[in-house]
mmCIF file of N, CA and C in Angstrom:
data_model
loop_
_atom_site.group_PDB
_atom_site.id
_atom_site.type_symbol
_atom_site.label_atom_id
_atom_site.label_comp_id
_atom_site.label_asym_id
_atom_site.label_seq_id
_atom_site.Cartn_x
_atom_site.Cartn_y
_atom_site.Cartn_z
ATOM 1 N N UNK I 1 129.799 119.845 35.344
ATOM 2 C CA UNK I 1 128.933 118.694 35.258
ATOM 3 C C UNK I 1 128.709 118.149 36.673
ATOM 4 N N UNK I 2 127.448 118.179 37.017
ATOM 5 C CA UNK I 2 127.330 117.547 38.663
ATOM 6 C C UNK I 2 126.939 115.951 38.159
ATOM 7 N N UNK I 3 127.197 115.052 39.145
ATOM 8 C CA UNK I 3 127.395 113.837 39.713
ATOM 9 C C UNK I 3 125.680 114.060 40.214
ATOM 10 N N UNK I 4 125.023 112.878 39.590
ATOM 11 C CA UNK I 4 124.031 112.289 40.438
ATOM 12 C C UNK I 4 123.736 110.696 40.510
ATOM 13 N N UNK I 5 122.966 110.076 41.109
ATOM 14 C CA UNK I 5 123.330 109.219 41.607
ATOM 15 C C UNK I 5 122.114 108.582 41.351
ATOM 16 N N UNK I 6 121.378 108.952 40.552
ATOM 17 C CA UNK I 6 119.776 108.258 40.641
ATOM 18 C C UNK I 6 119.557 106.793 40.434
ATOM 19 N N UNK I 7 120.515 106.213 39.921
ATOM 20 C CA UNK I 7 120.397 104.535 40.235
ATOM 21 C C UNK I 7 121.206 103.995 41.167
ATOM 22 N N UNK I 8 121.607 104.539 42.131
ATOM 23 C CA UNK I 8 122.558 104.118 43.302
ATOM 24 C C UNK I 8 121.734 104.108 44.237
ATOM 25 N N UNK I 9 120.940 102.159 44.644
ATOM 26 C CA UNK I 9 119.723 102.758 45.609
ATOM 27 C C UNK I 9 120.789 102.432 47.312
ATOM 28 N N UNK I 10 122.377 102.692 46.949
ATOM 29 C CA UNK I 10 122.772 103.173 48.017
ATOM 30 C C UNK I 10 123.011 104.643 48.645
ATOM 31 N N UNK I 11 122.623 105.280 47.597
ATOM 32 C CA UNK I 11 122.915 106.308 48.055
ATOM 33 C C UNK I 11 122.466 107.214 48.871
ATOM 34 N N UNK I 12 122.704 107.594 49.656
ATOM 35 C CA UNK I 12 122.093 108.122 50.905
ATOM 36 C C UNK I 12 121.616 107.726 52.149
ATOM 37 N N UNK I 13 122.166 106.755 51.756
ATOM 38 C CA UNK I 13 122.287 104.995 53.335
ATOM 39 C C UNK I 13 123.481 105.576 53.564
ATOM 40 N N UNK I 14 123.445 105.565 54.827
ATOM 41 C CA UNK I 14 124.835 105.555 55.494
ATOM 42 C C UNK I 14 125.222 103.908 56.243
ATOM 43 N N UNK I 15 126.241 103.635 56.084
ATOM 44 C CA UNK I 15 126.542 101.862 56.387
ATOM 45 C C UNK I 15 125.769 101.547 57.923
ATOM 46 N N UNK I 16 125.756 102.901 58.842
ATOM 47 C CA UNK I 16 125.499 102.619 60.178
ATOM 48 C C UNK I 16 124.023 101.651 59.959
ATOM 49 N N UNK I 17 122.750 102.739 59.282
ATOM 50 C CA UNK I 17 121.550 102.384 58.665
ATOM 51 C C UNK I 17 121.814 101.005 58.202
ATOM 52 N N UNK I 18 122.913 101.322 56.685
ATOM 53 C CA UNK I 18 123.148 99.128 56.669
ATOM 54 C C UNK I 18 122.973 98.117 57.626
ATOM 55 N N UNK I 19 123.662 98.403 58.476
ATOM 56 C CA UNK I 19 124.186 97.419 59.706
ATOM 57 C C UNK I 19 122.773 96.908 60.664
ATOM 58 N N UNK I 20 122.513 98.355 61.103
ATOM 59 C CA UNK I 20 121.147 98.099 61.865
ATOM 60 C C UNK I 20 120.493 97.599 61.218
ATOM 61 N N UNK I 21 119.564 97.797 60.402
ATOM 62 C CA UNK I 21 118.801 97.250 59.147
ATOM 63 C C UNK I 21 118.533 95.408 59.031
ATOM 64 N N UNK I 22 120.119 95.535 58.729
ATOM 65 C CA UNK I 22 120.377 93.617 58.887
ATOM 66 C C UNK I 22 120.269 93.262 59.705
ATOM 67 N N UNK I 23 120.660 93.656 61.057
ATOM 68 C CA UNK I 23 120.539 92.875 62.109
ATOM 69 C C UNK I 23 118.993 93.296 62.761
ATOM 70 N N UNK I 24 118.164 93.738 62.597
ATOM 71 C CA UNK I 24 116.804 93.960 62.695
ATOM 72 C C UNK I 24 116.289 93.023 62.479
ATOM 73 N N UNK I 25 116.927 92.731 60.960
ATOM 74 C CA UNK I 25 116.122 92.035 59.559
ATOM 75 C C UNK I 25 116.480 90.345 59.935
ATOM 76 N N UNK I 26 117.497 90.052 59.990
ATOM 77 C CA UNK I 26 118.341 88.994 60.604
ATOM 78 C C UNK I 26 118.459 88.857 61.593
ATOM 79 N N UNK I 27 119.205 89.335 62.499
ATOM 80 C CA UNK I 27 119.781 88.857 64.108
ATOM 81 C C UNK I 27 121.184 88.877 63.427
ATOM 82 N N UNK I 28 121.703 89.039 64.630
ATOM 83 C CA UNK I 28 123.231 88.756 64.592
ATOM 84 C C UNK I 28 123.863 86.950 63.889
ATOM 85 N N UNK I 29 123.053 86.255 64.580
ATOM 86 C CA UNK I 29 123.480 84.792 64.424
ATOM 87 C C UNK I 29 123.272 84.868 63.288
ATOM 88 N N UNK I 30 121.985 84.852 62.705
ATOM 89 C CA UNK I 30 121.693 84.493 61.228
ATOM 90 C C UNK I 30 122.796 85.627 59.903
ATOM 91 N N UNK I 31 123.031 86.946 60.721
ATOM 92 C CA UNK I 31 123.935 87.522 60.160
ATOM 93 C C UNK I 31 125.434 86.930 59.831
ATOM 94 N N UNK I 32 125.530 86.883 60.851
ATOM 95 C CA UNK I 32 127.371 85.989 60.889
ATOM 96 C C UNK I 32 127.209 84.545 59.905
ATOM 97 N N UNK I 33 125.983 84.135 60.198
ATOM 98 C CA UNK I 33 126.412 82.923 58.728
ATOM 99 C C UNK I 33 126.336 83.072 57.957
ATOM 100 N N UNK I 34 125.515 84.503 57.347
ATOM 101 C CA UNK I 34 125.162 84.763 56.100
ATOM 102 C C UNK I 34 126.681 85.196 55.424
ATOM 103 N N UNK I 35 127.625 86.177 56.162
ATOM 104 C CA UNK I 35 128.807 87.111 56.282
ATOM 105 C C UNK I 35 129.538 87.046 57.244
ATOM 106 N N UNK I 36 130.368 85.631 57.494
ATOM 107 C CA UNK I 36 131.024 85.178 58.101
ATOM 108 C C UNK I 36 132.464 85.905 59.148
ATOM 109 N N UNK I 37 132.251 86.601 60.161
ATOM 110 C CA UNK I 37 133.018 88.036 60.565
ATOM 111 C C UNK I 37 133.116 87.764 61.822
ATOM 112 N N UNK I 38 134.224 87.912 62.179
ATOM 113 C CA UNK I 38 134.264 88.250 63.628
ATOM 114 C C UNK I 38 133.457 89.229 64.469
ATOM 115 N N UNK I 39 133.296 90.216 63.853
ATOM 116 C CA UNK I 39 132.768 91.382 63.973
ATOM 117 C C UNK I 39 131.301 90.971 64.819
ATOM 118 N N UNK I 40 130.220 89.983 63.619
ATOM 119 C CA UNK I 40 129.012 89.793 63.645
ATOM 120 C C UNK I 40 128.791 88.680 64.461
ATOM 121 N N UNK I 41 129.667 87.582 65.019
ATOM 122 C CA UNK I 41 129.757 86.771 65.866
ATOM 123 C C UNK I 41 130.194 86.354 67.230
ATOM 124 N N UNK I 42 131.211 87.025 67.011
ATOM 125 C CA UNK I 42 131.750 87.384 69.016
ATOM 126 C C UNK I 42 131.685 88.655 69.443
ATOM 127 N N UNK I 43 131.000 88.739 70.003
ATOM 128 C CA UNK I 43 130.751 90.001 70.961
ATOM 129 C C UNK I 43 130.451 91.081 69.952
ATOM 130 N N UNK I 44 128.984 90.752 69.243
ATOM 131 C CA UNK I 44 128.918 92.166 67.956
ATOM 132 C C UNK I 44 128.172 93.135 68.914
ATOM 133 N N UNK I 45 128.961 94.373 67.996
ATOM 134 C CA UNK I 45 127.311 95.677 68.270
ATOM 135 C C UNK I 45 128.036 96.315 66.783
ATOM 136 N N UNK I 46 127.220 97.344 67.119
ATOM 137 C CA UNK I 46 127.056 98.326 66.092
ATOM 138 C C UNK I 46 128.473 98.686 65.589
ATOM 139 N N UNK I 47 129.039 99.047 66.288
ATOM 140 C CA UNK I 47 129.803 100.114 67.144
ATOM 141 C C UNK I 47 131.742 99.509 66.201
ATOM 142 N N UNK I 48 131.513 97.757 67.024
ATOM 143 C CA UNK I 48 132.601 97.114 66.416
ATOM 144 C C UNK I 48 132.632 97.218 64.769
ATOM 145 N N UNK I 49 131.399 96.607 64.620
ATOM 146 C CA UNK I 49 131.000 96.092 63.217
ATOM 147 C C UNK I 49 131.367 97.260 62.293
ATOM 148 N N UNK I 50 130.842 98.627 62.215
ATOM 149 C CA UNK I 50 130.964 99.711 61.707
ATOM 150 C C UNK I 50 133.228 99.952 61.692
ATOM 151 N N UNK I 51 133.476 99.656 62.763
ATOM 152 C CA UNK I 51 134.968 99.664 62.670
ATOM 153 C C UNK I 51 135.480 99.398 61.541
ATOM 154 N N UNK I 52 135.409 97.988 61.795
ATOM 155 C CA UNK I 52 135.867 96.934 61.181
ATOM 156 C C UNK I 52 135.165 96.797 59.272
ATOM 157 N N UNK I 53 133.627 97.474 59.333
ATOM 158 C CA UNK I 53 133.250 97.469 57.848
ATOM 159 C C UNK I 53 134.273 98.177 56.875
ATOM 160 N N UNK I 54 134.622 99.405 57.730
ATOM 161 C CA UNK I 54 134.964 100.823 57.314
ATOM 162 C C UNK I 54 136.607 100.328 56.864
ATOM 163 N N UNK I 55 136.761 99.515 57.755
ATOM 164 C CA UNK I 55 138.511 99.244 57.148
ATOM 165 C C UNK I 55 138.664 98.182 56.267
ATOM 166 N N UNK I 56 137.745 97.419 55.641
ATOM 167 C CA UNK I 56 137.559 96.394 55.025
ATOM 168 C C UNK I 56 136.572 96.172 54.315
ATOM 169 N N UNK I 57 136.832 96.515 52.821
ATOM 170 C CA UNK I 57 135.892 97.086 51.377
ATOM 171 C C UNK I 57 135.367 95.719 51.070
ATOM 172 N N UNK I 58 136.103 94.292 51.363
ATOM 173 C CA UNK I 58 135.300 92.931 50.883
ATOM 174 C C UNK I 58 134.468 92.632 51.496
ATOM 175 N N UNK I 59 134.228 92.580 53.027
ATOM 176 C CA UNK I 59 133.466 92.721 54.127
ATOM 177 C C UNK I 59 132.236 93.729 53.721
ATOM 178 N N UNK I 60 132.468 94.760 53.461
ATOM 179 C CA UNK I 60 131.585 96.264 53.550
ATOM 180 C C UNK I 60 130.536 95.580 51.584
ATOM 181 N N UNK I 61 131.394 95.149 50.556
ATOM 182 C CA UNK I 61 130.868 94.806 49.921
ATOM 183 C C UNK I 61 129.545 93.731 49.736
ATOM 184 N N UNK I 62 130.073 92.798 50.897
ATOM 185 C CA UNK I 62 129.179 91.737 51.026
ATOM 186 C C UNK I 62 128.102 92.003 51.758
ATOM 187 N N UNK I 63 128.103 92.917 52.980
ATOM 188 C CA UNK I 63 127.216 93.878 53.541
ATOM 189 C C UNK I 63 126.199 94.578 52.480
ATOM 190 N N UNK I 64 126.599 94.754 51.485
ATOM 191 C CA UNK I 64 125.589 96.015 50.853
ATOM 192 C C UNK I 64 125.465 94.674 49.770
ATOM 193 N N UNK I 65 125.676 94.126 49.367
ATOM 194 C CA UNK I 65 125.110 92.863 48.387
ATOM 195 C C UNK I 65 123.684 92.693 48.907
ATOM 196 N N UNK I 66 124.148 92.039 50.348
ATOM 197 C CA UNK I 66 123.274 91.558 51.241
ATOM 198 C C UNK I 66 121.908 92.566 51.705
ATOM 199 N N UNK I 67 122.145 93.582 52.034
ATOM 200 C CA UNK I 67 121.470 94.503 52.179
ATOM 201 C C UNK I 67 119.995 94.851 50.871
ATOM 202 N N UNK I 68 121.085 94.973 49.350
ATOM 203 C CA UNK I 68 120.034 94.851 48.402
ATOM 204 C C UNK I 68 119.451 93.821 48.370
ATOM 205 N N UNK I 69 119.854 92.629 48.957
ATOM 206 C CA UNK I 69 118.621 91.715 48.234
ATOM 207 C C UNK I 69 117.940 91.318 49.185
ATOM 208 N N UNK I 70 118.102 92.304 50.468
ATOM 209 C CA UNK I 70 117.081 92.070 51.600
ATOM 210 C C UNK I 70 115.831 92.972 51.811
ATOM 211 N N UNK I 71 116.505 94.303 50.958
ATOM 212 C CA UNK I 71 114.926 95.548 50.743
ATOM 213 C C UNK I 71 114.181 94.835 49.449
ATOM 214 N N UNK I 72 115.072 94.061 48.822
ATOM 215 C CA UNK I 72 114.210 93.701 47.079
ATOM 216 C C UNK I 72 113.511 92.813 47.924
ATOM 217 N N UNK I 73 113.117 91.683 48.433
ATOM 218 C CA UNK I 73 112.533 91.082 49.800
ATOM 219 C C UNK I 73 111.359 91.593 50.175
ATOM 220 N N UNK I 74 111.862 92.838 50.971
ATOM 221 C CA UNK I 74 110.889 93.144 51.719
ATOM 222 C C UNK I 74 109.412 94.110 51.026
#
């Protein structure tokens, strides 16, 4: 039985894509208040943020919350 994913409109985003995306979509500032992070507020890039998503599933959750209801948006 294969696994597909056809209502997962994450699937095939990779978080990096997440990240950029928002902060495109947002800015950093408006990011960090939305998802309150060290990460997104002192000294962000990509680079940290992606670290820090990857080790922290409540963080990474609120990211992709955020994310859907920013393509339903656009």
């Amino acid at each position: 039985m294969t696994s597909t994913q056809h209502n997962n409109p994450l699937h095939g985003v990779t978080l990096e894509a997440i990240v950029t995306y928002l902060v495109d979509y947002y800015g950093w500032e408006a990011l960090a208040e939305r998802i309150p992070v060290n990460c997104f507020s002192h000294d962000p890039s990509i680079k940290s943020s992606l670290k820090f998503l990857r080790k922290t599933q409540w963080a990474r959750d609120k990211v992709e919350s955020l994310y859907l209801a920013s393509i339903k948006k656009a």
